[in-house]
Amino acid sequence: MVESIHILSTWKSLFGHRVQIALAEKGVEFEYTKEDLSNKSPLLLQSNPVHKKIPVLIHNGRPICESLIIVEYIDEVWTDRSPFLPKDPYQRANARFWADYVDKKVYPSWVGILRSTGEAREAARKEFIECLKLLEGELKDKPFFGGDTFGFLDIALITFSGWFYVYKIDGYFNVEEECPTLMRWVRRCRERESVSKMLPETSKLYDFMVSTRKKLET
Amino acid sequence: MATGKLQEVLPPVLDSTSEQPTLFDGTTRMYVTYTCPYAQRTWIARNYKGLQDKIKLVPINLQNRPTWYKEKVYPGNKVPSLEHNNEVKGESLDLLKYIDSNFEGPALLPDDPAKEEFAEELLSYSDTFNSVNYRSFPQETVPDEVGATCDHLESALSKFDDGPFFLGQFSMVDIAYAPFIERFQNFFLELRKYDIATGRPKLAAWIEELKKIDAYTQTVQDPKVLLEGYKKRYLHDRRAISKPSIIRRVPLCRSLSQE
């Protein structure tokens, strides 16, 4: 059967990148539609009427929403290669716990760094670093979060990595100094074809950050 | 308890037009901004330990910084910082510990391992507390997570019953939280009609007890001024309006690369 695999997303969506990386890991080709979030397409609104958010994966006409849910779906459909989650239920629960932590804690502080100023920004930065340190503790000396193979939690977190470089260049903070082990994991992941192809160029992220901050400072 | 009852005369604020003070001349200087809550922490500590004569307060204008501050004093370009023994250090929580260890005066931490351990936990928690509350500012309704952080403090205040403060007696934990709780309570009360102390008797009592500590009250700025600053910074619609994306659908492109 000819499969139809279609992603709706935006160039810089951290959540969309997870889905793209997951499909690339499975060697699955897909179609991609770039959404304009100020003018959402009818397809997006139909596919995700509850949240009206990207990313959405439309697989053979059926939509799946919420990036981590989509990543698990991809793992469950294409089971013959590159499993993202281990078999053991306890380890699976652990991976899901930390991926949820990334969404609940890492993401809001990332938003704070990008979009707030003054004390609020400083508070967000501090929290961001603390979250990364906690995750670094979870990684310990394993090559990837799940052990020897690139998996679910790696996919959930690696999409933030471009921003580590952005803020290092900006001089605002340096993840390399704060979390050297995590940074080694970042470099290891970014060598993978799936990751290097799907993550946007750091310079584009940097330009976006600069223009965002200019508007905030006026 | 509180020392230095006379209100000291606060020095004028230095800005980009001001000359740099002589550095590393043996004078211990604490660089602050009067309205900054992080700097207020170290300022309170200085007052509490009676170090008004030993540590000179140097207030700078954060919106119009003297260039010499970043170039000559503290490359981190933030406040607070402390110039002492030919070195300049930053990071308010680190400075609280440094001041406690390197200067005389009443201790900022009790000599009790259980309390010290709890102090570490609460000091670590302070960044999360601040982050959650600040990001709630733009929201019309105060989100549940704000209440959750206040509940966390309420339950922390129940741990030791030998006094109304976090470790029973006044300590650097109270100093760490005071400037922020002061601002958050004022913001949510004035703009959201939400009082963080409602239903939290220990927190309410802590807030009242804090007002009796001169070392703290001497550092409190006009709440109206602080609130105006927050309104200006956090309440107009600052969501960066992205450059309008290409208003077309990318035609179906069967490839692994994006766009």
CSV table of C-alpha atoms in Angstrom, one decimal:
chain,number,residue,atom,x,y,z
A,1,MET,CA,0.0,0.0,0.0
A,2,VAL,CA,1.3,3.5,-0.8
A,3,GLU,CA,1.5,5.3,2.5
A,4,SER,CA,0.7,8.9,2.9
A,5,ILE,CA,2.8,10.5,5.6
A,6,HIS,CA,2.4,14.3,6.0
A,7,ILE,CA,3.7,16.7,8.6
A,8,LEU,CA,2.2,20.1,9.4
A,9,SER,CA,4.7,22.2,11.2
A,10,THR,CA,6.9,25.4,11.2
A,11,TRP,CA,10.6,25.8,10.6
A,12,LYS,CA,11.5,26.5,14.2
A,13,SER,CA,9.1,24.4,16.1
A,14,LEU,CA,11.0,22.3,18.7
A,15,PHE,CA,8.0,20.0,18.8
A,16,GLY,CA,7.8,19.6,15.0
A,17,HIS,CA,11.5,18.7,14.9
A,18,ARG,CA,10.9,15.8,17.2
A,19,VAL,CA,8.5,14.3,14.7
A,20,GLN,CA,10.8,14.9,11.7
A,21,ILE,CA,13.7,13.3,13.5
A,22,ALA,CA,11.6,10.3,14.5
A,23,LEU,CA,10.5,9.7,10.9
A,24,ALA,CA,14.1,10.1,9.7
A,25,GLU,CA,15.3,7.6,12.3
A,26,LYS,CA,12.9,5.1,10.9
A,27,GLY,CA,13.9,6.0,7.3
A,28,VAL,CA,10.4,7.1,6.4
A,29,GLU,CA,9.9,9.7,3.8
A,30,PHE,CA,7.3,12.3,4.4
A,31,GLU,CA,5.6,15.3,3.0
A,32,TYR,CA,5.9,18.6,4.8
A,33,THR,CA,3.7,21.6,4.9
A,34,LYS,CA,4.9,24.8,6.5
A,35,GLU,CA,2.1,26.4,8.5
A,36,ASP,CA,1.6,30.1,9.0
A,37,LEU,CA,0.5,30.3,12.6
A,38,SER,CA,-1.1,33.7,12.2
A,39,ASN,CA,-3.2,32.2,9.4
A,40,LYS,CA,-3.7,28.5,10.0
A,41,SER,CA,-4.7,26.4,7.1
A,42,PRO,CA,-8.1,24.7,7.0
A,43,LEU,CA,-6.2,21.4,6.9
A,44,LEU,CA,-4.5,22.2,10.2
A,45,LEU,CA,-7.8,23.4,11.8
A,46,GLN,CA,-9.5,20.2,10.6
A,47,SER,CA,-6.7,17.9,11.7
A,48,ASN,CA,-6.3,19.4,15.2
A,49,PRO,CA,-9.6,21.0,16.1
A,50,VAL,CA,-9.0,20.6,19.8
A,51,HIS,CA,-5.7,22.4,20.1
A,52,LYS,CA,-5.2,23.9,16.6
A,53,LYS,CA,-1.5,23.5,17.1
A,54,ILE,CA,1.4,22.1,15.2
A,55,PRO,CA,2.9,19.6,14.7
A,56,VAL,CA,0.3,17.3,13.3
A,57,LEU,CA,1.2,14.0,11.6
A,58,ILE,CA,-1.4,12.9,9.1
A,59,HIS,CA,-0.9,9.2,8.3
A,60,ASN,CA,-3.0,7.8,5.6
A,61,GLY,CA,-5.5,10.6,6.2
A,62,ARG,CA,-5.7,10.2,9.9
A,63,PRO,CA,-4.3,12.9,12.1
A,64,ILE,CA,-2.1,12.4,15.2
A,65,CYS,CA,-1.4,15.3,17.5
A,66,GLU,CA,1.0,16.2,20.4
A,67,SER,CA,4.7,15.7,19.5
A,68,LEU,CA,5.6,13.0,22.1
A,69,ILE,CA,2.4,11.1,21.3
A,70,ILE,CA,3.3,11.3,17.6
A,71,VAL,CA,6.8,10.0,18.3
A,72,GLU,CA,5.4,7.0,20.2
A,73,TYR,CA,2.9,6.4,17.4
A,74,ILE,CA,5.8,6.4,14.9
A,75,ASP,CA,7.6,3.9,17.0
A,76,GLU,CA,4.6,1.7,17.2
A,77,VAL,CA,3.9,1.7,13.5
A,78,TRP,CA,7.4,1.2,12.2
A,79,THR,CA,8.4,-1.5,14.5
A,80,ASP,CA,11.0,-3.2,12.4
A,81,ARG,CA,13.8,-0.8,12.9
A,82,SER,CA,15.4,1.6,15.4
A,83,PRO,CA,13.1,1.2,18.4
A,84,PHE,CA,12.8,4.4,20.5
A,85,LEU,CA,11.7,2.8,23.7
A,86,PRO,CA,13.1,-0.3,25.5
A,87,LYS,CA,10.9,-3.3,26.1
A,88,ASP,CA,11.0,-3.1,29.9
A,89,PRO,CA,7.9,-1.3,31.2
A,90,TYR,CA,9.8,0.3,34.0
A,91,GLN,CA,12.4,1.8,31.7
A,92,ARG,CA,9.7,2.9,29.3
A,93,ALA,CA,7.9,4.7,32.2
A,94,ASN,CA,11.2,6.4,33.1
A,95,ALA,CA,11.8,7.6,29.6
A,96,ARG,CA,8.3,9.0,29.4
A,97,PHE,CA,8.6,10.6,32.8
A,98,TRP,CA,11.7,12.6,31.7
A,99,ALA,CA,10.2,13.5,28.4
A,100,ASP,CA,7.2,14.9,30.2
A,101,TYR,CA,9.6,16.8,32.4
A,102,VAL,CA,11.1,18.4,29.3
A,103,ASP,CA,7.7,19.6,28.3
A,104,LYS,CA,6.6,20.8,31.7
A,105,LYS,CA,9.8,22.4,32.9
A,106,VAL,CA,12.5,22.8,30.2
A,107,TYR,CA,10.1,24.2,27.6
A,108,PRO,CA,8.5,27.0,29.8
A,109,SER,CA,11.9,28.2,31.0
A,110,TRP,CA,13.2,28.2,27.4
A,111,VAL,CA,10.2,30.4,26.5
A,112,GLY,CA,11.0,32.7,29.4
A,113,ILE,CA,14.6,33.1,28.2
A,114,LEU,CA,13.5,33.9,24.7
A,115,ARG,CA,10.5,36.1,25.4
A,116,SER,CA,11.0,37.9,28.8
A,117,THR,CA,13.2,40.6,30.1
A,118,GLY,CA,15.0,41.6,33.3
A,119,GLU,CA,14.4,39.6,36.4
A,120,ALA,CA,11.9,37.3,34.8
A,121,ARG,CA,14.4,36.4,32.1
A,122,GLU,CA,17.1,35.8,34.7
A,123,ALA,CA,14.8,33.6,36.7
A,124,ALA,CA,14.0,31.6,33.6
A,125,ARG,CA,17.6,31.2,32.7
A,126,LYS,CA,18.4,29.9,36.2
A,127,GLU,CA,15.6,27.4,36.0
A,128,PHE,CA,16.6,26.3,32.5
A,129,ILE,CA,20.2,25.5,33.7
A,130,GLU,CA,18.9,23.6,36.7
A,131,CYS,CA,16.6,21.5,34.6
A,132,LEU,CA,19.5,20.7,32.3
A,133,LYS,CA,21.7,19.7,35.2
A,134,LEU,CA,19.0,17.4,36.5
A,135,LEU,CA,18.7,15.8,33.1
A,136,GLU,CA,22.5,15.5,32.9
A,137,GLY,CA,22.3,13.6,36.2
A,138,GLU,CA,19.8,11.2,34.5
A,139,LEU,CA,22.1,10.7,31.5
A,140,LYS,CA,25.2,9.9,33.7
A,141,ASP,CA,27.9,8.4,31.5
A,142,LYS,CA,25.7,6.6,29.0
A,143,PRO,CA,26.0,7.5,25.3
A,144,PHE,CA,22.3,8.2,25.1
A,145,PHE,CA,19.5,8.5,27.6
A,146,GLY,CA,18.2,5.1,26.9
A,147,GLY,CA,21.6,3.5,27.0
A,148,ASP,CA,23.4,2.4,23.8
A,149,THR,CA,20.8,3.5,21.3
A,150,PHE,CA,19.3,6.8,20.4
A,151,GLY,CA,15.7,6.9,21.6
A,152,PHE,CA,12.6,8.6,22.9
A,153,LEU,CA,14.1,10.9,25.5
A,154,ASP,CA,17.0,11.8,23.2
A,155,ILE,CA,14.5,12.8,20.6
A,156,ALA,CA,12.5,14.8,23.1
A,157,LEU,CA,15.4,16.9,24.3
A,158,ILE,CA,17.8,17.2,21.4
A,159,THR,CA,15.6,19.7,19.6
A,160,PHE,CA,16.5,22.3,22.2
A,161,SER,CA,20.2,21.9,21.4
A,162,GLY,CA,20.4,24.5,18.6
A,163,TRP,CA,19.4,27.1,21.3
A,164,PHE,CA,22.4,26.1,23.4
A,165,TYR,CA,24.6,27.2,20.6
A,166,VAL,CA,22.6,30.4,20.1
A,167,TYR,CA,23.0,31.5,23.7
A,168,LYS,CA,26.6,30.6,23.8
A,169,ILE,CA,27.3,32.8,20.8
A,170,ASP,CA,25.1,35.5,22.3
A,171,GLY,CA,27.2,35.3,25.5
A,172,TYR,CA,24.1,35.0,27.7
A,173,PHE,CA,25.0,31.6,29.1
A,174,ASN,CA,27.1,28.6,28.1
A,175,VAL,CA,25.6,25.1,28.5
A,176,GLU,CA,29.1,23.6,27.7
A,177,GLU,CA,30.4,25.2,30.9
A,178,GLU,CA,27.3,24.4,33.1
A,179,CYS,CA,26.7,20.8,31.8
A,180,PRO,CA,29.7,19.4,30.0
A,181,THR,CA,28.5,15.8,29.9
A,182,LEU,CA,25.2,16.9,28.4
A,183,MET,CA,27.0,18.9,25.8
A,184,ARG,CA,29.0,15.8,24.8
A,185,TRP,CA,25.6,14.0,24.4
A,186,VAL,CA,24.5,16.9,22.2
A,187,ARG,CA,27.4,16.6,19.9
A,188,ARG,CA,27.0,12.9,19.7
A,189,CYS,CA,23.3,13.3,18.7
A,190,ARG,CA,23.9,16.0,16.2
A,191,GLU,CA,26.3,13.7,14.3
A,192,ARG,CA,23.3,11.5,13.4
A,193,GLU,CA,22.0,12.1,10.0
A,194,SER,CA,18.4,12.3,11.2
A,195,VAL,CA,19.3,15.1,13.6
A,196,SER,CA,21.6,17.1,11.5
A,197,LYS,CA,19.2,17.1,8.5
A,198,MET,CA,16.1,18.0,10.5
A,199,LEU,CA,17.3,20.7,12.9
A,200,PRO,CA,17.5,24.2,11.5
A,201,GLU,CA,20.8,26.0,11.1
A,202,THR,CA,22.0,27.6,14.2
A,203,SER,CA,22.5,30.9,12.4
A,204,LYS,CA,18.8,31.0,11.5
A,205,LEU,CA,17.8,30.4,15.1
A,206,TYR,CA,20.3,33.1,16.2
A,207,ASP,CA,18.8,35.7,13.8
A,208,PHE,CA,15.3,34.8,15.1
A,209,MET,CA,16.5,35.3,18.7
A,210,VAL,CA,18.0,38.7,17.9
A,211,SER,CA,14.9,40.0,16.2
A,212,THR,CA,12.7,38.7,19.0
A,213,ARG,CA,14.9,40.5,21.6
A,214,LYS,CA,15.0,43.7,19.6
A,215,LYS,CA,11.2,43.9,19.6
A,216,LEU,CA,11.1,43.2,23.4
A,217,GLU,CA,13.6,45.9,24.2
A,218,THR,CA,11.6,48.6,22.5
B,1,MET,CA,18.5,40.7,66.2
B,2,ALA,CA,18.2,43.6,63.9
B,3,THR,CA,21.1,46.0,64.1
B,4,GLY,CA,21.7,49.5,62.7
B,5,LYS,CA,18.4,51.0,63.5
B,6,LEU,CA,19.3,54.4,62.1
B,7,GLN,CA,18.3,54.7,58.5
B,8,GLU,CA,21.5,55.1,56.6
B,9,VAL,CA,21.8,57.8,54.0
B,10,LEU,CA,21.7,56.0,50.7
B,11,PRO,CA,24.3,57.0,48.1
B,12,PRO,CA,23.2,58.3,44.7
B,13,VAL,CA,22.8,56.0,41.8
B,14,LEU,CA,25.7,55.8,39.3
B,15,ASP,CA,25.0,55.6,35.6
B,16,SER,CA,26.8,55.9,32.2
B,17,THR,CA,27.9,59.4,32.9
B,18,SER,CA,29.4,58.6,36.3
B,19,GLU,CA,33.0,58.1,37.0
B,20,GLN,CA,34.3,54.8,38.1
B,21,PRO,CA,35.2,54.5,41.8
B,22,THR,CA,38.8,53.6,42.5
B,23,LEU,CA,38.9,49.9,42.4
B,24,PHE,CA,40.8,47.4,44.5
B,25,ASP,CA,41.8,50.1,47.0
B,26,GLY,CA,41.0,48.0,50.0
B,27,THR,CA,37.4,49.2,50.2
B,28,THR,CA,34.8,46.5,50.1
B,29,ARG,CA,32.1,47.4,47.8
B,30,MET,CA,28.7,45.9,47.1
B,31,TYR,CA,27.3,46.9,43.7
B,32,VAL,CA,23.5,46.9,43.7
B,33,THR,CA,20.5,48.4,42.0
B,34,TYR,CA,18.0,49.6,44.5
B,35,THR,CA,15.1,48.0,42.7
B,36,CYS,CA,16.7,44.7,41.9
B,37,PRO,CA,15.4,41.8,44.0
B,38,TYR,CA,18.6,39.8,43.6
B,39,ALA,CA,20.7,42.7,44.8
B,40,GLN,CA,18.3,43.3,47.6
B,41,ARG,CA,19.2,39.9,49.0
B,42,THR,CA,22.8,40.8,49.5
B,43,TRP,CA,21.9,44.3,50.7
B,44,ILE,CA,19.7,42.8,53.5
B,45,ALA,CA,22.5,40.4,54.5
B,46,ARG,CA,24.9,43.4,54.8
B,47,ASN,CA,22.5,45.2,57.0
B,48,TYR,CA,21.6,42.2,59.1
B,49,LYS,CA,25.2,41.6,59.9
B,50,GLY,CA,25.8,45.2,60.8
B,51,LEU,CA,28.3,45.7,58.0
B,52,GLN,CA,27.1,49.2,56.9
B,53,ASP,CA,30.5,50.7,57.6
B,54,LYS,CA,32.5,47.7,56.4
B,55,ILE,CA,30.8,47.2,53.0
B,56,LYS,CA,30.2,50.3,50.9
B,57,LEU,CA,27.0,50.3,48.9
B,58,VAL,CA,27.5,51.3,45.2
B,59,PRO,CA,24.2,51.6,43.4
B,60,ILE,CA,24.2,51.6,39.7
B,61,ASN,CA,21.5,52.3,37.1
B,62,LEU,CA,20.7,49.0,35.3
B,63,GLN,CA,18.8,50.8,32.5
B,64,ASN,CA,21.8,53.1,31.8
B,65,ARG,CA,24.8,51.2,33.1
B,66,PRO,CA,28.2,52.7,33.5
B,67,THR,CA,30.5,51.0,30.9
B,68,TRP,CA,33.2,50.7,33.4
B,69,TYR,CA,31.0,48.3,35.4
B,70,LYS,CA,31.3,45.5,32.8
B,71,GLU,CA,34.8,46.4,31.6
B,72,LYS,CA,36.5,46.9,34.9
B,73,VAL,CA,34.4,45.6,37.8
B,74,TYR,CA,32.2,42.6,36.9
B,75,PRO,CA,32.2,41.1,33.3
B,76,GLY,CA,29.0,39.4,34.1
B,77,ASN,CA,27.5,42.9,34.0
B,78,LYS,CA,24.8,42.0,36.6
B,79,VAL,CA,24.0,43.0,40.1
B,80,PRO,CA,24.7,42.2,42.8
B,81,SER,CA,28.5,41.9,42.9
B,82,LEU,CA,30.9,42.2,45.7
B,83,GLU,CA,34.4,43.6,45.5
B,84,HIS,CA,36.4,42.2,48.4
B,85,ASN,CA,40.1,41.4,48.9
B,86,ASN,CA,40.9,42.3,45.3
B,87,GLU,CA,38.3,40.0,43.8
B,88,VAL,CA,34.9,40.6,42.4
B,89,LYS,CA,32.2,37.9,42.8
B,90,GLY,CA,28.6,37.6,41.7
B,91,GLU,CA,25.5,35.5,42.0
B,92,SER,CA,23.3,36.6,44.9
B,93,LEU,CA,22.9,33.2,46.7
B,94,ASP,CA,26.7,32.5,46.5
B,95,LEU,CA,27.3,36.0,47.9
B,96,LEU,CA,25.0,35.4,50.9
B,97,LYS,CA,27.1,32.4,51.8
B,98,TYR,CA,30.4,34.3,51.1
B,99,ILE,CA,29.3,37.2,53.3
B,100,ASP,CA,28.3,34.9,56.1
B,101,SER,CA,31.7,33.1,56.0
B,102,ASN,CA,33.9,36.1,55.5
B,103,PHE,CA,32.4,38.9,57.7
B,104,GLU,CA,31.5,39.2,61.3
B,105,GLY,CA,28.0,39.7,62.7
B,106,PRO,CA,25.0,37.6,63.5
B,107,ALA,CA,25.1,34.2,61.6
B,108,LEU,CA,22.9,33.9,58.5
B,109,LEU,CA,22.6,30.1,59.0
B,110,PRO,CA,22.1,28.1,62.3
B,111,ASP,CA,24.6,25.6,63.4
B,112,ASP,CA,22.3,22.6,63.0
B,113,PRO,CA,22.8,20.0,60.3
B,114,ALA,CA,19.1,19.3,59.8
B,115,LYS,CA,18.4,23.0,59.4
B,116,GLU,CA,21.4,23.5,57.1
B,117,GLU,CA,20.3,20.7,54.9
B,118,PHE,CA,16.8,22.1,54.7
B,119,ALA,CA,18.3,25.5,53.9
B,120,GLU,CA,20.0,24.0,50.9
B,121,GLU,CA,16.8,22.5,49.6
B,122,LEU,CA,14.9,25.8,50.0
B,123,LEU,CA,17.7,27.9,48.4
B,124,SER,CA,17.7,25.5,45.4
B,125,TYR,CA,13.9,25.8,45.2
B,126,SER,CA,14.0,29.6,45.0
B,127,ASP,CA,14.8,29.7,41.2
B,128,THR,CA,11.8,27.5,40.4
B,129,PHE,CA,9.7,29.6,42.7
B,130,ASN,CA,10.8,32.8,41.0
B,131,SER,CA,10.5,31.4,37.5
B,132,VAL,CA,7.0,30.1,37.9
B,133,ASN,CA,5.7,33.3,39.4
B,134,TYR,CA,7.4,35.6,36.9
B,135,ARG,CA,6.0,33.7,33.9
B,136,SER,CA,2.6,34.0,35.4
B,137,PHE,CA,2.6,37.8,35.3
B,138,PRO,CA,1.2,38.2,31.8
B,139,GLN,CA,-1.7,35.8,32.4
B,140,GLU,CA,-5.1,37.2,33.2
B,141,THR,CA,-6.0,34.6,35.7
B,142,VAL,CA,-3.4,33.5,38.2
B,143,PRO,CA,-2.5,29.9,37.2
B,144,ASP,CA,-2.6,27.0,39.6
B,145,GLU,CA,1.1,26.6,39.6
B,146,VAL,CA,1.5,29.9,41.4
B,147,GLY,CA,-0.6,28.5,44.3
B,148,ALA,CA,1.4,25.3,44.2
B,149,THR,CA,4.7,27.2,44.8
B,150,CYS,CA,3.1,29.1,47.6
B,151,ASP,CA,1.8,25.8,49.1
B,152,HIS,CA,5.3,24.5,48.9
B,153,LEU,CA,6.5,27.4,51.0
B,154,GLU,CA,3.6,27.1,53.4
B,155,SER,CA,4.5,23.6,54.1
B,156,ALA,CA,8.2,24.4,54.4
B,157,LEU,CA,7.3,26.9,57.1
B,158,SER,CA,5.7,24.1,59.2
B,159,LYS,CA,9.0,22.2,59.4
B,160,PHE,CA,10.6,24.0,62.4
B,161,ASP,CA,8.4,25.4,65.1
B,162,ASP,CA,11.0,27.4,67.1
B,163,GLY,CA,10.2,30.6,65.2
B,164,PRO,CA,8.1,32.1,62.4
B,165,PHE,CA,10.9,31.9,59.8
B,166,PHE,CA,11.9,29.2,57.4
B,167,LEU,CA,14.5,27.7,59.8
B,168,GLY,CA,12.7,28.9,62.9
B,169,GLN,CA,15.0,31.9,63.4
B,170,PHE,CA,15.7,34.5,60.7
B,171,SER,CA,18.3,33.2,58.2
B,172,MET,CA,19.6,33.6,54.7
B,173,VAL,CA,16.6,31.5,53.5
B,174,ASP,CA,14.3,34.3,54.5
B,175,ILE,CA,16.7,36.8,52.9
B,176,ALA,CA,16.6,34.8,49.7
B,177,TYR,CA,12.9,34.8,49.4
B,178,ALA,CA,11.9,38.1,50.9
B,179,PRO,CA,12.5,40.4,47.9
B,180,PHE,CA,10.6,38.1,45.6
B,181,ILE,CA,7.6,37.3,47.8
B,182,GLU,CA,7.3,41.0,48.4
B,183,ARG,CA,7.1,41.7,44.7
B,184,PHE,CA,4.9,38.8,43.8
B,185,GLN,CA,2.4,39.5,46.6
B,186,ASN,CA,2.1,43.1,45.6
B,187,PHE,CA,1.8,42.3,41.9
B,188,PHE,CA,-0.9,39.6,42.2
B,189,LEU,CA,-2.8,41.6,44.8
B,190,GLU,CA,-2.9,44.9,42.9
B,191,LEU,CA,-3.4,43.6,39.4
B,192,ARG,CA,-5.1,40.2,39.8
B,193,LYS,CA,-6.9,40.6,43.1
B,194,TYR,CA,-5.2,37.4,44.3
B,195,ASP,CA,-3.4,37.3,47.7
B,196,ILE,CA,-0.8,34.6,48.0
B,197,ALA,CA,-1.2,34.7,51.7
B,198,THR,CA,-4.9,33.8,51.7
B,199,GLY,CA,-5.4,30.3,53.1
B,200,ARG,CA,-1.7,30.2,54.0
B,201,PRO,CA,-1.5,31.3,57.6
B,202,LYS,CA,2.2,30.5,58.1
B,203,LEU,CA,3.1,32.4,55.0
B,204,ALA,CA,0.9,35.3,56.2
B,205,ALA,CA,2.7,35.3,59.6
B,206,TRP,CA,6.1,35.1,57.9
B,207,ILE,CA,5.3,38.2,55.8
B,208,GLU,CA,4.2,40.1,59.0
B,209,GLU,CA,7.3,39.0,61.0
B,210,LEU,CA,9.5,40.1,58.1
B,211,LYS,CA,8.3,43.6,58.4
B,212,LYS,CA,9.8,43.8,61.9
B,213,ILE,CA,13.3,43.1,60.6
B,214,ASP,CA,15.0,46.5,60.1
B,215,ALA,CA,17.7,45.0,58.0
B,216,TYR,CA,15.0,44.1,55.5
B,217,THR,CA,12.6,47.1,55.8
B,218,GLN,CA,15.6,49.4,55.2
B,219,THR,CA,15.9,47.9,51.7
B,220,VAL,CA,12.3,48.0,50.6
B,221,GLN,CA,11.6,50.3,47.7
B,222,ASP,CA,8.3,52.1,46.9
B,223,PRO,CA,5.9,49.2,45.9
B,224,LYS,CA,4.1,51.6,43.4
B,225,VAL,CA,7.4,52.2,41.6
B,226,LEU,CA,8.2,48.5,41.5
B,227,LEU,CA,4.7,47.7,40.2
B,228,GLU,CA,4.9,50.3,37.4
B,229,GLY,CA,8.2,48.8,36.4
B,230,TYR,CA,6.6,45.3,36.1
B,231,LYS,CA,3.5,46.6,34.3
B,232,LYS,CA,5.7,48.2,31.7
B,233,ARG,CA,7.9,45.2,31.3
B,234,TYR,CA,5.6,42.3,31.4
B,235,LEU,CA,2.1,43.4,30.7
B,236,HIS,CA,1.9,44.9,27.2
B,237,ASP,CA,1.6,42.4,24.5
B,238,ARG,CA,5.2,41.5,23.8
B,239,ARG,CA,4.7,38.3,21.9
B,240,ALA,CA,7.2,38.8,19.1
B,241,ILE,CA,5.2,38.9,16.0
B,242,SER,CA,7.1,36.7,13.7
B,243,LYS,CA,7.9,38.0,10.2
B,244,PRO,CA,4.9,37.0,8.2
B,245,SER,CA,5.6,33.5,6.9
B,246,ILE,CA,5.3,32.8,3.3
B,247,ILE,CA,1.5,32.5,2.9
B,248,ARG,CA,1.5,29.5,0.7
B,249,ARG,CA,1.6,25.8,1.2
B,250,VAL,CA,4.9,24.2,0.4
B,251,PRO,CA,4.0,21.9,-2.4
B,252,LEU,CA,4.2,18.2,-1.4
B,253,CYS,CA,7.9,17.5,-1.4
B,254,ARG,CA,8.9,13.9,-1.0
B,255,SER,CA,12.3,14.3,0.6
B,256,LEU,CA,14.0,14.0,3.9
B,257,SER,CA,15.0,17.6,4.0
B,258,GLN,CA,12.7,20.4,5.3
B,259,GLU,CA,11.5,23.1,3.0
